Coordinates of C-alpha atoms in Angstrom, one line a residue:
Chain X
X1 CA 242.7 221.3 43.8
X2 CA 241.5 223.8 46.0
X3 CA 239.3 226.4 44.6
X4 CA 241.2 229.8 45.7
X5 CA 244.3 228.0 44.0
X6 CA 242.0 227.3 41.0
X7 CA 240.9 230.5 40.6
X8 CA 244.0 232.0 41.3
X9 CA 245.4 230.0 38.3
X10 CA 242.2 231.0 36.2
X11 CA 242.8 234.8 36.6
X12 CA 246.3 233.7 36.4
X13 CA 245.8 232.7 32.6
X14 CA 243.8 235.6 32.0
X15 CA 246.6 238.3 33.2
X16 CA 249.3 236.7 31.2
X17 CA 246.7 236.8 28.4
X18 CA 246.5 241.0 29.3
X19 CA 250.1 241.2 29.5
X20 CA 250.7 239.9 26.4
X21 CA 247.9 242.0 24.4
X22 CA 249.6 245.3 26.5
X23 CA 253.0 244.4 25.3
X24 CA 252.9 242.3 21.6
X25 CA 255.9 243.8 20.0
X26 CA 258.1 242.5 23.3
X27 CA 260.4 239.9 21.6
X28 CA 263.9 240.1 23.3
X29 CA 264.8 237.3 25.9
X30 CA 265.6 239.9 28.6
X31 CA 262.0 241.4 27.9
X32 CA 260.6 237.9 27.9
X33 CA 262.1 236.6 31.3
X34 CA 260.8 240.3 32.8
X35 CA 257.9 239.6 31.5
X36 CA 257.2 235.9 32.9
X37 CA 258.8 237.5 36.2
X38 CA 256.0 240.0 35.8
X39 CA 253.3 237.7 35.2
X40 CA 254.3 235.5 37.9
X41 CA 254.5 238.7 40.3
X42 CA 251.0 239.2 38.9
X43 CA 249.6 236.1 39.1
X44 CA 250.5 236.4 43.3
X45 CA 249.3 239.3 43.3
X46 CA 246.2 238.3 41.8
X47 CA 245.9 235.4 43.8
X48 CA 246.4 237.5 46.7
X49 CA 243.4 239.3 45.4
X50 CA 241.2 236.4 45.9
X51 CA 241.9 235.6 49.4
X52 CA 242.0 239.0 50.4
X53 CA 244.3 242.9 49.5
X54 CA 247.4 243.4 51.3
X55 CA 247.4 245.8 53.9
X56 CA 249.2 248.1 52.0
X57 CA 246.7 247.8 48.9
X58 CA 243.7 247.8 51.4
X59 CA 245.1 251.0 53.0
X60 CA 245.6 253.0 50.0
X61 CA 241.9 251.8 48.3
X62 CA 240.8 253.1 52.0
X63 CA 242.2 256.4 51.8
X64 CA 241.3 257.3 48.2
X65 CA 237.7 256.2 49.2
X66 CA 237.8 258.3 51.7
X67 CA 238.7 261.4 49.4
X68 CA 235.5 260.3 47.7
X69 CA 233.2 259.6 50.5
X70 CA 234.2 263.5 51.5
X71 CA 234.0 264.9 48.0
X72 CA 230.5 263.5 47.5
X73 CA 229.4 264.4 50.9
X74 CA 229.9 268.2 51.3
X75 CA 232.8 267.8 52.6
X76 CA 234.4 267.4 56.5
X77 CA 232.9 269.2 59.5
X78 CA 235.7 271.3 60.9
X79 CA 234.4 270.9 64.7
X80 CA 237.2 270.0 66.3
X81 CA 235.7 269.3 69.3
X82 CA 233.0 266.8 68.0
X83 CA 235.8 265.3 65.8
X84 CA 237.8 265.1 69.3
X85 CA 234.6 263.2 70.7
X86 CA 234.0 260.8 67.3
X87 CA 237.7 259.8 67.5
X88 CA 238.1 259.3 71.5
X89 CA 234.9 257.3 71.8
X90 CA 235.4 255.4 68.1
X91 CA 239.2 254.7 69.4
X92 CA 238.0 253.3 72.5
X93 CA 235.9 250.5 70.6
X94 CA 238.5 250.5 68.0
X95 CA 240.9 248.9 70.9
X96 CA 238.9 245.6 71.5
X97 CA 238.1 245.1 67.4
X98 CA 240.2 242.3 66.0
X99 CA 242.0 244.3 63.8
X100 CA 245.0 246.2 65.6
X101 CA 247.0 246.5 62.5
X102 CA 244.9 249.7 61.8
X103 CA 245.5 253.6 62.1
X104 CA 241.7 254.1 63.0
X105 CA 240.4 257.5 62.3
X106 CA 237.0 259.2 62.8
X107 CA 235.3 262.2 61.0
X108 CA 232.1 263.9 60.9
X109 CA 230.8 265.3 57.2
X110 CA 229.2 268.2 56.7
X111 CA 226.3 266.9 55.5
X112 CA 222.4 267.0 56.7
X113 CA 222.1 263.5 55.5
X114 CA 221.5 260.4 58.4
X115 CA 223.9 258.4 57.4
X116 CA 227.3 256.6 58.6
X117 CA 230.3 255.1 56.4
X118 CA 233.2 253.3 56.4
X119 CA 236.2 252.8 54.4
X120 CA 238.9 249.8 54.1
X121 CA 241.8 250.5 56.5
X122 CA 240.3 251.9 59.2
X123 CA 238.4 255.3 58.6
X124 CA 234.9 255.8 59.7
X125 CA 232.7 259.0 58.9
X126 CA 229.2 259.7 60.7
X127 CA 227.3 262.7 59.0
X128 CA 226.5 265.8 61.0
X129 CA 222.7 265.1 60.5
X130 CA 223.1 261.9 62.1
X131 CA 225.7 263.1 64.9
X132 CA 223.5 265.9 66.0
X133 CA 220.4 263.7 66.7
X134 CA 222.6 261.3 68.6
X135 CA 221.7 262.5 72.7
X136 CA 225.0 260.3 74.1
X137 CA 228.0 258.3 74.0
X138 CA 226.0 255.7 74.2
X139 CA 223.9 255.5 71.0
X140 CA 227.3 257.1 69.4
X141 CA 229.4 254.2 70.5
X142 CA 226.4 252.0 69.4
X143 CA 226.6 253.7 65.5
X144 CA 230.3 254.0 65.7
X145 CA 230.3 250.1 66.6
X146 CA 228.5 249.2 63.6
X147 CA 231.1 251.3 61.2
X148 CA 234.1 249.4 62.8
X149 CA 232.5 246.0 62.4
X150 CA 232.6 246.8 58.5
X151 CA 236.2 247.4 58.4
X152 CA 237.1 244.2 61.2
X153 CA 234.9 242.2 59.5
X154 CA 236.6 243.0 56.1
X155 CA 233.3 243.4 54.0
X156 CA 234.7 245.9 51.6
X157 CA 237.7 244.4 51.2
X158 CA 235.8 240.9 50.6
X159 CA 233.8 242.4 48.0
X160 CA 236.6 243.5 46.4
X161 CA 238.3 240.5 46.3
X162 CA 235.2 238.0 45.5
X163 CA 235.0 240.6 42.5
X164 CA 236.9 238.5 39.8
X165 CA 237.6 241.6 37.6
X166 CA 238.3 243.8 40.9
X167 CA 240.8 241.3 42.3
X168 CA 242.7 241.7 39.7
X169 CA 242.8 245.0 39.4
X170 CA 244.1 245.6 42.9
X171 CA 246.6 243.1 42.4
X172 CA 248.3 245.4 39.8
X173 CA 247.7 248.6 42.0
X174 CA 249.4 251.3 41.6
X175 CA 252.8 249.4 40.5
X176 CA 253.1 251.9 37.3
X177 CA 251.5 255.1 36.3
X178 CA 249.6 253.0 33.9
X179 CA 248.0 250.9 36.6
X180 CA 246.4 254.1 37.9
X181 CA 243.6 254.0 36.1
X182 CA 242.8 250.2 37.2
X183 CA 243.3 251.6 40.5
X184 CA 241.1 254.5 40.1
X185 CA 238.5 252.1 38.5
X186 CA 238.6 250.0 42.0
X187 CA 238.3 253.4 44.3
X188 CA 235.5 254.1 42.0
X189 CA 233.6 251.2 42.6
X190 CA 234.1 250.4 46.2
X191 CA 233.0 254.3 46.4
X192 CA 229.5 253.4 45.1
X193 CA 229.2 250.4 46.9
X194 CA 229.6 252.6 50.0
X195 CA 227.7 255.9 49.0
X196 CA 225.1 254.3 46.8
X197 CA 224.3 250.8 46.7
X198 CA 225.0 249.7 50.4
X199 CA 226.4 246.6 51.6
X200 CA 223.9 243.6 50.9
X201 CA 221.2 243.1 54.4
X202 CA 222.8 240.1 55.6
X203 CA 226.2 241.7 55.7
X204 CA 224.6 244.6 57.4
X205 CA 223.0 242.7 60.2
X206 CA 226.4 241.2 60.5
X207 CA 227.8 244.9 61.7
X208 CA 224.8 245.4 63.9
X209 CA 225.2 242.3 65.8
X210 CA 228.9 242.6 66.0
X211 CA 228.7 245.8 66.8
X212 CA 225.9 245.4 69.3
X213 CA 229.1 243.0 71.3
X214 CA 231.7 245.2 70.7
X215 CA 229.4 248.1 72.2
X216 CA 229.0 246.0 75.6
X217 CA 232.2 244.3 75.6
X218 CA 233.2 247.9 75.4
X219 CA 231.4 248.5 78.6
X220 CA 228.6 251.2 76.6
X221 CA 225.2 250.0 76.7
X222 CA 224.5 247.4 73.9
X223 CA 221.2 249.1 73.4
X224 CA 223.2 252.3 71.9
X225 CA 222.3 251.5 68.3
X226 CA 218.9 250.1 68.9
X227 CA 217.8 253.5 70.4
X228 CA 219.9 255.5 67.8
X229 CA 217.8 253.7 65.2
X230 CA 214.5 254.3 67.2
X231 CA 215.4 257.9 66.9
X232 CA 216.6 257.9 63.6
X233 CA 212.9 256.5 62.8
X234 CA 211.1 259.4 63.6
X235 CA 212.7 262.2 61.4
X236 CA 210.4 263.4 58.6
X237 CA 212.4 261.6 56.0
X238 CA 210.9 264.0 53.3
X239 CA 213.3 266.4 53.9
X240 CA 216.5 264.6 54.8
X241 CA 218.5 261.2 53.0
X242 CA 218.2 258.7 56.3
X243 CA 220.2 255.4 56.1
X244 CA 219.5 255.5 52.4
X245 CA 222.7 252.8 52.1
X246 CA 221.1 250.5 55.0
X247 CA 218.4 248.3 55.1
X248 CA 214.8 249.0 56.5
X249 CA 215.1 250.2 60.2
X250 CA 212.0 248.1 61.3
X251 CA 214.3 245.3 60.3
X252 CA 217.1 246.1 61.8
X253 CA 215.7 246.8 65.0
X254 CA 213.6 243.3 64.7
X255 CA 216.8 241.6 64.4
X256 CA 218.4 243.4 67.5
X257 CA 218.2 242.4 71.2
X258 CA 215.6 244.6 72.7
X259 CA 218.4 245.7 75.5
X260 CA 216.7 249.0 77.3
X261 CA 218.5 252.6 75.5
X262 CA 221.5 254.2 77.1
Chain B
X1 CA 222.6 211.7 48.7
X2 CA 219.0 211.4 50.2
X3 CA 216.7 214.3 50.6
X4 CA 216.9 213.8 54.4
X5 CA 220.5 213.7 54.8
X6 CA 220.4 216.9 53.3
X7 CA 218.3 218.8 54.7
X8 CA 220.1 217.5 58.3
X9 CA 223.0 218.9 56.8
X10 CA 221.8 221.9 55.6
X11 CA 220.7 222.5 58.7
X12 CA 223.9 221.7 60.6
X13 CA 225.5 223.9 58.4
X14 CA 223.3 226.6 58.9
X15 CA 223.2 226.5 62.8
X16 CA 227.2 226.4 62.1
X17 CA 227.1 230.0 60.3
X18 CA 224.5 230.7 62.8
X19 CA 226.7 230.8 65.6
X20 CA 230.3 231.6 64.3
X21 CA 231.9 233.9 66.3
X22 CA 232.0 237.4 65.2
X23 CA 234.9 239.9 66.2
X24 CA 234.5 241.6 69.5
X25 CA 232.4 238.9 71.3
X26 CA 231.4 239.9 74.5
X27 CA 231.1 236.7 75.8
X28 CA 234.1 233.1 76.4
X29 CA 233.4 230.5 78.4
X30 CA 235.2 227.9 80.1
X31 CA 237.0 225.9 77.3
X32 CA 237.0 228.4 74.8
X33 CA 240.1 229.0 72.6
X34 CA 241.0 232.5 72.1
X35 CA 243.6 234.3 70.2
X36 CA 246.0 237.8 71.5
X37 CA 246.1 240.6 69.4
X38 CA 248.4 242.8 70.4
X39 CA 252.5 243.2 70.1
X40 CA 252.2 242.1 73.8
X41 CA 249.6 240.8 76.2
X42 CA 249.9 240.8 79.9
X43 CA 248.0 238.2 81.8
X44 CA 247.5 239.7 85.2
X45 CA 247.9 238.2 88.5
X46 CA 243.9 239.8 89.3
X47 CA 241.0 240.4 87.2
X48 CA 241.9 243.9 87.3
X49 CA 243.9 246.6 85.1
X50 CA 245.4 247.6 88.4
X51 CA 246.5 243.7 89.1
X52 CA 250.0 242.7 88.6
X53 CA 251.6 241.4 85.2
X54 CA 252.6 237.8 85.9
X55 CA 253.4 236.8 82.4
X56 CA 252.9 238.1 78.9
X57 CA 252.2 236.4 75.5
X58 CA 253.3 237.7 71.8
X59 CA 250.8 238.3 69.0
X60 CA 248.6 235.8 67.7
X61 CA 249.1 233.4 70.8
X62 CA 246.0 231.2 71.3
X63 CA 245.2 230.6 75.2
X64 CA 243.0 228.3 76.9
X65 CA 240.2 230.2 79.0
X66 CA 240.5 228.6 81.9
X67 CA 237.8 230.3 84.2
X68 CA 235.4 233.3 83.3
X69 CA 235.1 236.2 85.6
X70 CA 232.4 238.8 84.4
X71 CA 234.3 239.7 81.3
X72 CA 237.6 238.6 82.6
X73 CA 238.9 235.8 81.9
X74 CA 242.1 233.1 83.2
X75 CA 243.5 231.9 80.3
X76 CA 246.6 229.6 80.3
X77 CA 249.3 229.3 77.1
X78 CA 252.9 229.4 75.7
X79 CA 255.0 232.4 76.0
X80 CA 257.7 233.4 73.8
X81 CA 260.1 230.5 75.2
X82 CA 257.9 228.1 75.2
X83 CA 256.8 227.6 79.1
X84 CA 253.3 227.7 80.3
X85 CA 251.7 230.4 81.5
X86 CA 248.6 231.7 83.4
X87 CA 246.9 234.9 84.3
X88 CA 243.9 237.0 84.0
X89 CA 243.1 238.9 80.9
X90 CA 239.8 241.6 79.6
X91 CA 237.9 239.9 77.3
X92 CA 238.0 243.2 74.8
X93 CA 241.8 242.0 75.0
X94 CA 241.7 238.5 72.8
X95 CA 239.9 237.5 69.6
X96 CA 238.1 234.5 68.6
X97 CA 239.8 233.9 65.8
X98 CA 243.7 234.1 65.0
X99 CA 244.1 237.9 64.1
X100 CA 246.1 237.6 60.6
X101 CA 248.7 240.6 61.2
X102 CA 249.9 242.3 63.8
X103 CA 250.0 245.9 65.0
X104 CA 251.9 247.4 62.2
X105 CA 254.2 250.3 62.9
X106 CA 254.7 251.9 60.0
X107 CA 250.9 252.4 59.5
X108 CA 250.0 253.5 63.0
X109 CA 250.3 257.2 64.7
X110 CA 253.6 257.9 66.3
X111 CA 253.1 258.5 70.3
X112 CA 252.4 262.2 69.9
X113 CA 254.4 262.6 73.1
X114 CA 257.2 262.0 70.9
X115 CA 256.8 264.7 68.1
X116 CA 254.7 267.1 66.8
X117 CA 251.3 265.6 66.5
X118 CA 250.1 267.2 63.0
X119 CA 253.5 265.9 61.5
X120 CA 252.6 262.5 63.6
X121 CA 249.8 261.6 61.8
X122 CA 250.1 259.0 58.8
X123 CA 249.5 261.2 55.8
X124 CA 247.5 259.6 52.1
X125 CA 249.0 257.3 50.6
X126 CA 250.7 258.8 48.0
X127 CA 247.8 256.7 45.5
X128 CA 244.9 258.3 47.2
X129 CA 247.0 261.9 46.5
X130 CA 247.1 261.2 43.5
X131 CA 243.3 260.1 42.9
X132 CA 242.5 263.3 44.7
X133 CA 244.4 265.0 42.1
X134 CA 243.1 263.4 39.0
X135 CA 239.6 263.6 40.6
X136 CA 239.9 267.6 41.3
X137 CA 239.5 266.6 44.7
X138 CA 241.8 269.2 46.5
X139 CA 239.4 270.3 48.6
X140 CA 238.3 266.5 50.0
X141 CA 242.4 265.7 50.1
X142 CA 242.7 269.1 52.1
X143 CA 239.8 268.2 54.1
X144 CA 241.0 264.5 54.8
X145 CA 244.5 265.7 55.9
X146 CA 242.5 268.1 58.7
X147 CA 241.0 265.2 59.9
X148 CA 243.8 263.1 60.1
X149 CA 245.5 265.9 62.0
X150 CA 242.8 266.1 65.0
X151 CA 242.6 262.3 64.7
X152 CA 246.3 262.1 65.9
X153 CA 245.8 265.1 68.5
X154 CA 243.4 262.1 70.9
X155 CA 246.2 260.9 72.7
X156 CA 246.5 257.3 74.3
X157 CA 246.3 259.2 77.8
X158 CA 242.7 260.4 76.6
X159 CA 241.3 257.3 75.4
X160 CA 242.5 255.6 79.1
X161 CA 241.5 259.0 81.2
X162 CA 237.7 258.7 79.4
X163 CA 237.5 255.1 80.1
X164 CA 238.7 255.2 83.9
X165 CA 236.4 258.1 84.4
X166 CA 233.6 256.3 82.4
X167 CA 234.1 252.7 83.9
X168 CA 235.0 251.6 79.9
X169 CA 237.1 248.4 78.5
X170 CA 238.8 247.1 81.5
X171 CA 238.1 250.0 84.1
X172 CA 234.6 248.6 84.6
X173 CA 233.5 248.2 87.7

């Protein structure tokens, strides 16, 4: 037996075992074959979960993270000619990603913090700190590159879904007002693996050297995000939170080709 | 299992991880297998966005590159009936690996050539509404729904008017 199908049928056992401790006084035949119907539903669902969210479920995680990213992040940047530039330039590279079953959007927060995001379903946010240190498209493409490898790459998602406890939350999302708090629970944790924990290095250097390729398949220079990082390195990080979710720059950079700036 | 024949494997396996392709690959060769991703791909009769469309393939087609140009490539595969075909194609334009869904409609922007483009754009899930709500997040919902607003005002015609101007995706030179 495969081990998705094994664990689908583990988490399985477990839901019906939550169904029935939500609903003990259900007794009726009618109730009982909605329930199994439910279960089964469930147990799809859940194995679902394990392999990876719907597009639907992914979409609506994404959007209710991104309320949170901009809640905990002062907010978005009304420039609507810098959000005109994140979202022409992020589109562009947007168009040769894997992923073309996404809406991708791109917003600046209004925070002086040096630090980009991304959210499941195709939202990326660049803080104005970082977006006013950047001199060109070049080393914007280059961090804008990085932000959409997360999303193609489906690392959020992934971690969602190689959560047991979060897979099966999802796979009940938002199918009753009573699921909302489940869902709530997920947003709430996928927030603080964004905004405060980080994705793990390895799946970082993943985005920098897919997003290094996207950059020059793109046709920017694929040295956009090493210079942007070089940069980056010399602000007094006293006063301002730089890459705080990311790992050391020296690393980063050691892992990058040493392609000449934009 | 002895020690050596582990660590050989281990070390096949690693080299295997090592090298998978990762989304938006900048470079094919000769050989390769790639994958569309769009609703349709035209394979061009040139390798150029100005060339000819002498065939087109469906979503998730997987094509033989045939020859490598720069970062064009001939690729050769089935169309929608089932015959062979051949043409040139930007390597931004295929994945290496088989996308898993397709462009999906009912989640993308309309054209905002067809309608007014703040009503165009995809509003929050009706979920994420009502997390902003419970949250006290009215501010951040309001905020979001802005940006999705200027989002949808960045027409296709601007993305392809910055990239011929800027020698970008298929328009380099």
């Amino acid at each position: 037996m495969k081990p998705v199908t094994l664990l689908a049928l583990l988490l399985g056992c477990m839901l019906a075992q939550t169904v029935q401790a939500q609903f003990p006084g259900i007794g009726d035949i009618g109730s009982a074959i909605s329930k199994a119907k439910k279960t089964a539903d469930d147990t799809a669902r859940v194995a679902k979960g394990a392999s990876g969210l719907s597009l639907e479920e992914e979409i609506a995680i994404g959007d209710a993270v991104s309320v949170a990213i901009v809640a905990r992040y002062g907010g978005v940047w009304r420039d609507a000619a810098a959000t005109h530039r994140v979202n022409l330039i992020g589109r562009i590279l947007a168009q040769y990603a894997t992923r073309q079953d996404l809406d991708w959007r791109f917003g600046l927060l209004n925070s002086d913090a040096i630090n980009a995001f991304s959210a499941p379903g195709g939202r990326v946010f660049i803080t104005r700190g970082l977006y006013q240190v950047l001199p060109n498209d070049g080393e914007l493409a280059g961090v804008l590159a990085h932000e959409i490898i997360h999303i193609d790459q489906r690392h959020a998602v992934n971690s969602i879904a190689n959560n047991e406890m979060l897979g099966g939350f999802t796979g009940l999302l938002a199918d009753n007002s009573g699921a909302f708090g489940q869902f709530a629970q997920v947003v709430d944790a996928v927030a603080d693996e964004i905004l405060v924990t980080g994705y793990d290095p390895d799946t970082e250097f993943e985005a920098d050297a897919g997003g290094h390729d996207l950059a020059d398949v793109t046709g920017f220079a694929p040295g956009g995000l090493r210079a942007a990082l070089v940069l980056i390195s010399t602000i007094n990080v006293q006063q301002q939170e730089v890459l705080s979710t990311h790992p050391p720059i020296a690393e980063r950079l050691q892992r990058l080709p040493d392609d000449p700036p934009p | 299992m002895t020690p050596h024949r582990l660590l050989l494997i281990s070390i096949i396996a690693a080299l295997a991880c090592a090298t998978a392709p990762l989304a938006g690959a900048a470079e094919f060769s000769k050989g390769d297998k790639v994958w569309s991703k769009n609703v349709e791909t035209a394979l061009l009769a040139e390798p150029s966005p100005l060339a000819a469309a002498q065939a087109t393939v469906g979503f998730a087609e997987k094509l033989a590159v045939k020859e490598t140009q720069g970062k064009w490539l001939r690729v050769k595969g089935d169309d929608a009936k089932g015959d062979e075909v051949e043409g040139w194609v930007f390597s931004g334009n295929v994945a290496s690996e088989k996308p898993k869904l397709p462009p999906a409609a009912g989640f993308t922007t309309v054209e905002a050539s067809e309608t007014n483009t703040v009503a165009a754009a995809r509003p929050l899930t009706p979920a994420a509404e009502q997390y902003a709500q419970n949250q006290g997040a009215g501010n951040a919902q309001a905020d979001v729904t802005w940006l999705d607003a200027e989002s949808a005002l960045v027409t296709q015609q601007d993305l392809t008017a910055y990239m011929v101007e800027n020698s970008k995706g298929e328009y380099q030179q």
